Amino acid sequence: MLREHLMGRGLRNLSVLKAMRDVPRHLFVPEAMRNLAYEDCPLPIGFGQSISQPFIVACMSILLDLRPGMKVLEVGTGSGYQAAILASMGARVYSIERIPELHKAAAERFRRMGTESAAINLFLGDGTFGLPDYAPFDRILVTAGGPDIPEPLVMQMADPGIMVIPVGNERNRQRIVRVFYQNGKYSARASRSVSFVELLGEHGWHTDRTHPTF
Ligand code: SAM
């Protein structure tokens, strides 16, 4: 995966490559698909959701420009793989998921793996509100695509801070947007096109066509 799909496509960020080498992706995919764990494709994790493609996980992690010790909010825990990558890079991760079954499965997975609870804190709820009790965050990573940048997340950025979020006005087509906050001023830059599952919630898309829980 590292040689062919990441370095082979020009990715050179050593701390991201090291994390992608060290975190066993096969432990985050359903058992029946473990033979595909190191292919460069998203895989279904149930409830209409997916674990993202390794190349995209690496790109998002690079765009965060992370340093050890930083406090990171992830919206969309899913399998927990991206959270594990960020923790492996030395971040203190706060990750929120809206689907109870995925939240529970990720918590159980980290428990079995012996992941330190100080490194990854998992929450259940609508992540478009962020986690105001734990803000501000040095970095915010949203791993689902919404129609806009949720205002509560903008308010929870540290100064200086960076947010990486897929945004698009079609439900399954977005551009990755990087929001910078420095000296009290915001700026934003869009980069590659991506296709993430929907960011559902108060400050995301409003109707859930796949899961009735929230
Ligand atoms: N980061 C995940 C991983 O490494 O497996 C992949 C995330 S998956 C592409 C997107 C996740 O975002 C799904 O699990 C979905 O339920 C979740 N999600 C969508 N809207 C959400 C919201 N408002 N709050 C929290 N999680 C949300």
Short mmCIF file of C-alpha atoms and ligand atoms in Angstrom, two decimals:
data_model
loop_
_atom_site.label_atom_id
_atom_site.label_comp_id
_atom_site.label_asym_id
_atom_site.label_seq_id
_atom_site.Cartn_x
_atom_site.Cartn_y
_atom_site.Cartn_z
CA MET A 1 0.00 0.00 0.00
CA LEU A 2 2.76 2.38 1.05
CA ARG A 3 4.98 1.86 -1.98
CA GLU A 4 2.38 1.44 -4.68
CA HIS A 5 -0.55 3.62 -3.64
CA LEU A 6 1.04 6.37 -1.55
CA MET A 7 4.72 6.88 -2.43
CA GLY A 8 4.01 5.70 -5.98
CA ARG A 9 1.54 8.59 -6.32
CA GLY A 10 4.00 11.17 -5.08
CA LEU A 11 3.24 11.35 -1.35
CA ARG A 12 6.44 12.07 0.58
CA ASN A 13 5.33 13.29 4.04
CA LEU A 14 7.34 11.07 6.38
CA SER A 15 5.20 11.32 9.50
CA VAL A 16 2.05 10.45 7.52
CA LEU A 17 3.79 7.59 5.67
CA LYS A 18 5.12 6.23 8.98
CA ALA A 19 1.64 6.34 10.56
CA MET A 20 0.13 4.61 7.51
CA ARG A 21 2.84 1.94 7.79
CA ASP A 22 2.29 1.45 11.53
CA VAL A 23 -1.52 1.36 11.81
CA PRO A 24 -2.90 -2.06 10.74
CA ARG A 25 -5.79 -1.11 8.40
CA HIS A 26 -7.03 -4.72 8.28
CA LEU A 27 -8.19 -4.36 11.91
CA PHE A 28 -10.57 -1.54 10.86
CA VAL A 29 -12.38 -3.33 8.00
CA PRO A 30 -15.02 -6.08 8.23
CA GLU A 31 -13.44 -9.52 8.51
CA ALA A 32 -14.88 -10.69 5.19
CA MET A 33 -12.96 -7.90 3.40
CA ARG A 34 -9.60 -8.16 5.10
CA ASN A 35 -7.97 -9.38 1.90
CA LEU A 36 -8.77 -5.95 0.42
CA ALA A 37 -7.56 -3.93 3.42
CA TYR A 38 -4.36 -2.73 1.71
CA GLU A 39 -5.90 -1.98 -1.67
CA ASP A 40 -6.44 1.70 -2.44
CA CYS A 41 -10.22 1.72 -2.15
CA PRO A 42 -12.90 2.68 0.36
CA LEU A 43 -14.63 -0.33 1.95
CA PRO A 44 -18.13 -0.62 3.46
CA ILE A 45 -18.30 -0.67 7.28
CA GLY A 46 -22.10 -1.01 7.57
CA PHE A 47 -24.99 1.48 7.93
CA GLY A 48 -24.27 2.86 4.45
CA GLN A 49 -20.86 4.19 5.59
CA SER A 50 -17.30 3.44 4.56
CA ILE A 51 -13.70 3.51 5.68
CA SER A 52 -12.00 6.00 3.37
CA GLN A 53 -9.50 5.09 0.65
CA PRO A 54 -5.90 5.09 2.05
CA PHE A 55 -4.69 7.68 -0.50
CA ILE A 56 -7.40 10.12 0.63
CA VAL A 57 -6.69 9.44 4.33
CA ALA A 58 -3.03 10.24 3.64
CA CYS A 59 -3.87 13.43 1.67
CA MET A 60 -6.23 14.72 4.38
CA SER A 61 -3.61 13.97 7.04
CA ILE A 62 -0.94 15.85 5.07
CA LEU A 63 -3.25 18.85 4.59
CA LEU A 64 -3.73 19.07 8.37
CA ASP A 65 -0.04 19.94 8.80
CA LEU A 66 -0.09 18.21 12.17
CA ARG A 67 2.54 18.33 14.90
CA PRO A 68 2.81 16.01 17.92
CA GLY A 69 0.79 17.14 20.93
CA MET A 70 -1.82 19.02 18.89
CA LYS A 71 -5.48 18.70 19.85
CA VAL A 72 -7.54 17.47 16.90
CA LEU A 73 -11.29 17.20 16.42
CA GLU A 74 -12.39 14.58 13.90
CA VAL A 75 -16.02 14.62 12.72
CA GLY A 76 -17.02 11.15 11.47
CA THR A 77 -15.23 8.42 13.48
CA GLY A 78 -16.55 5.64 11.20
CA SER A 79 -14.21 2.66 11.71
CA GLY A 80 -11.72 4.73 13.73
CA TYR A 81 -8.92 4.30 11.17
CA GLN A 82 -8.33 8.01 10.49
CA ALA A 83 -8.39 8.70 14.25
CA ALA A 84 -5.76 5.98 14.73
CA ILE A 85 -3.57 7.56 12.02
CA LEU A 86 -3.80 10.98 13.71
CA ALA A 87 -3.03 9.46 17.12
CA SER A 88 -0.06 7.60 15.65
CA MET A 89 1.22 11.00 14.46
CA GLY A 90 1.15 12.18 18.09
CA ALA A 91 -2.17 14.05 18.11
CA ARG A 92 -4.66 14.08 20.99
CA VAL A 93 -7.77 13.07 19.10
CA TYR A 94 -11.41 13.91 19.88
CA SER A 95 -13.56 12.02 17.40
CA ILE A 96 -17.35 12.17 17.11
CA GLU A 97 -19.70 9.81 15.25
CA ARG A 98 -23.47 10.08 14.80
CA ILE A 99 -24.29 6.38 14.32
CA PRO A 100 -24.36 4.61 17.72
CA GLU A 101 -23.39 1.19 16.33
CA LEU A 102 -20.28 2.57 14.58
CA HIS A 103 -19.34 4.59 17.67
CA LYS A 104 -19.60 1.45 19.83
CA ALA A 105 -17.69 -0.71 17.36
CA ALA A 106 -14.84 1.82 17.16
CA ALA A 107 -14.67 2.07 20.97
CA GLU A 108 -14.55 -1.73 21.24
CA ARG A 109 -11.88 -1.92 18.52
CA PHE A 110 -9.63 0.58 20.35
CA ARG A 111 -10.22 -1.27 23.63
CA ARG A 112 -9.10 -4.57 22.05
CA MET A 113 -6.09 -2.88 20.44
CA GLY A 114 -5.10 -1.44 23.83
CA THR A 115 -5.15 2.13 22.49
CA GLU A 116 -4.59 4.64 25.28
CA SER A 117 -7.80 6.49 26.05
CA ALA A 118 -5.80 9.71 26.47
CA ALA A 119 -4.80 9.48 22.79
CA ILE A 120 -8.27 8.94 21.30
CA ASN A 121 -11.50 10.17 22.92
CA LEU A 122 -14.69 9.00 21.23
CA PHE A 123 -18.05 10.80 21.36
CA LEU A 124 -21.53 10.02 20.05
CA GLY A 125 -23.63 12.79 18.53
CA ASP A 126 -24.04 15.32 15.75
CA GLY A 127 -20.48 16.43 15.00
CA THR A 128 -21.64 19.48 13.02
CA PHE A 129 -21.97 21.13 16.47
CA GLY A 130 -18.34 20.20 17.22
CA LEU A 131 -17.41 19.65 20.86
CA PRO A 132 -17.65 23.11 22.46
CA ASP A 133 -16.68 21.75 25.91
CA TYR A 134 -13.29 20.66 24.54
CA ALA A 135 -12.60 23.57 22.16
CA PRO A 136 -10.49 25.20 20.88
CA PHE A 137 -8.88 22.65 18.55
CA ASP A 138 -5.53 23.13 16.80
CA ARG A 139 -6.85 21.08 13.91
CA ILE A 140 -10.31 19.98 12.76
CA LEU A 141 -10.82 17.19 10.23
CA VAL A 142 -14.25 16.42 8.81
CA THR A 143 -14.44 13.04 7.07
CA ALA A 144 -17.91 13.43 5.52
CA GLY A 145 -19.06 15.92 2.88
CA GLY A 146 -21.46 18.75 3.68
CA PRO A 147 -23.05 21.57 1.67
CA ASP A 148 -21.18 24.20 3.69
CA ILE A 149 -18.62 24.72 6.44
CA PRO A 150 -20.49 24.30 9.76
CA GLU A 151 -20.35 27.58 11.70
CA PRO A 152 -19.84 25.88 15.13
CA LEU A 153 -16.69 24.20 13.80
CA VAL A 154 -15.31 27.53 12.58
CA MET A 155 -15.91 28.97 16.06
CA GLN A 156 -14.00 26.07 17.66
CA MET A 157 -10.73 26.57 15.75
CA ALA A 158 -7.67 27.59 17.78
CA ASP A 159 -5.63 30.58 16.61
CA PRO A 160 -3.57 29.57 14.72
CA GLY A 161 -5.62 26.65 13.47
CA ILE A 162 -6.45 24.64 10.35
CA MET A 163 -9.63 22.82 9.36
CA VAL A 164 -9.81 20.31 6.50
CA ILE A 165 -13.33 19.57 5.23
CA PRO A 166 -14.95 18.24 2.04
CA VAL A 167 -17.55 20.76 0.84
CA GLY A 168 -19.87 20.59 -2.16
CA ASN A 169 -23.40 21.36 -3.21
CA GLU A 170 -23.92 17.86 -4.57
CA ARG A 171 -24.40 15.15 -1.96
CA ASN A 172 -21.63 12.87 -3.21
CA ARG A 173 -19.19 15.27 -4.86
CA GLN A 174 -17.02 17.75 -2.98
CA ARG A 175 -13.75 19.70 -3.03
CA ILE A 176 -11.45 19.45 -0.04
CA VAL A 177 -11.39 22.89 1.57
CA ARG A 178 -8.65 24.05 3.93
CA VAL A 179 -9.70 26.78 6.35
CA PHE A 180 -6.92 28.76 8.04
CA TYR A 181 -7.40 30.88 11.15
CA GLN A 182 -4.52 33.12 12.14
CA ASN A 183 -4.27 36.38 14.09
CA GLY A 184 -8.07 36.58 14.23
CA LYS A 185 -8.48 36.27 10.42
CA TYR A 186 -9.95 33.42 8.38
CA SER A 187 -9.00 32.35 4.88
CA ALA A 188 -9.92 29.28 2.83
CA ARG A 189 -8.44 27.39 -0.10
CA ALA A 190 -10.04 24.56 -2.11
CA SER A 191 -7.99 21.63 -3.40
CA ARG A 192 -8.72 18.23 -4.99
CA SER A 193 -12.17 16.84 -5.86
CA VAL A 194 -13.36 13.98 -3.70
CA SER A 195 -16.42 11.85 -3.08
CA PHE A 196 -17.23 11.43 0.61
CA VAL A 197 -20.42 10.12 2.23
CA GLU A 198 -22.82 12.79 3.43
CA LEU A 199 -22.23 14.95 6.49
CA LEU A 200 -25.68 14.71 8.07
CA GLY A 201 -26.88 16.94 10.86
CA GLU A 202 -28.04 20.35 11.95
CA HIS A 203 -25.22 22.15 10.09
CA GLY A 204 -24.88 19.56 7.30
CA TRP A 205 -27.32 17.85 4.96
CA HIS A 206 -30.68 17.53 6.65
CA THR A 207 -32.34 14.32 5.57
CA ASP A 208 -30.87 10.93 6.33
CA ARG A 209 -31.74 8.48 3.60
CA THR A 210 -29.78 5.63 5.16
CA HIS A 211 -30.11 5.65 8.94
CA PRO A 212 -32.99 6.86 11.07
CA THR A 213 -31.22 7.36 14.43
CA PHE A 214 -30.62 11.13 14.64
N1 SAM B 1 -13.02 8.58 9.36
C1 SAM B 1 -13.68 7.32 9.10
C2 SAM B 1 -12.74 6.16 9.11
O1 SAM B 1 -11.53 6.36 9.22
O2 SAM B 1 -13.25 5.04 9.02
C3 SAM B 1 -14.43 7.34 7.79
C4 SAM B 1 -15.57 8.21 7.86
S1 SAM B 1 -16.91 7.84 6.83
C5 SAM B 1 -16.28 8.29 5.26
C6 SAM B 1 -17.91 9.23 7.36
C7 SAM B 1 -18.48 9.07 8.75
O3 SAM B 1 -19.06 10.32 9.12
C8 SAM B 1 -19.59 8.03 8.84
O4 SAM B 1 -19.30 7.10 9.83
C9 SAM B 1 -20.82 8.87 9.18
O5 SAM B 1 -21.76 8.20 9.98
C10 SAM B 1 -20.19 10.04 9.89
N2 SAM B 1 -21.01 11.24 9.97
C11 SAM B 1 -21.80 11.82 9.01
N3 SAM B 1 -22.39 12.93 9.50
C12 SAM B 1 -21.96 13.07 10.79
C13 SAM B 1 -22.19 14.01 11.82
N4 SAM B 1 -23.01 15.06 11.67
N5 SAM B 1 -21.58 13.83 13.01
C14 SAM B 1 -20.75 12.79 13.22
N6 SAM B 1 -20.48 11.85 12.30
C15 SAM B 1 -21.07 12.00 11.09
#
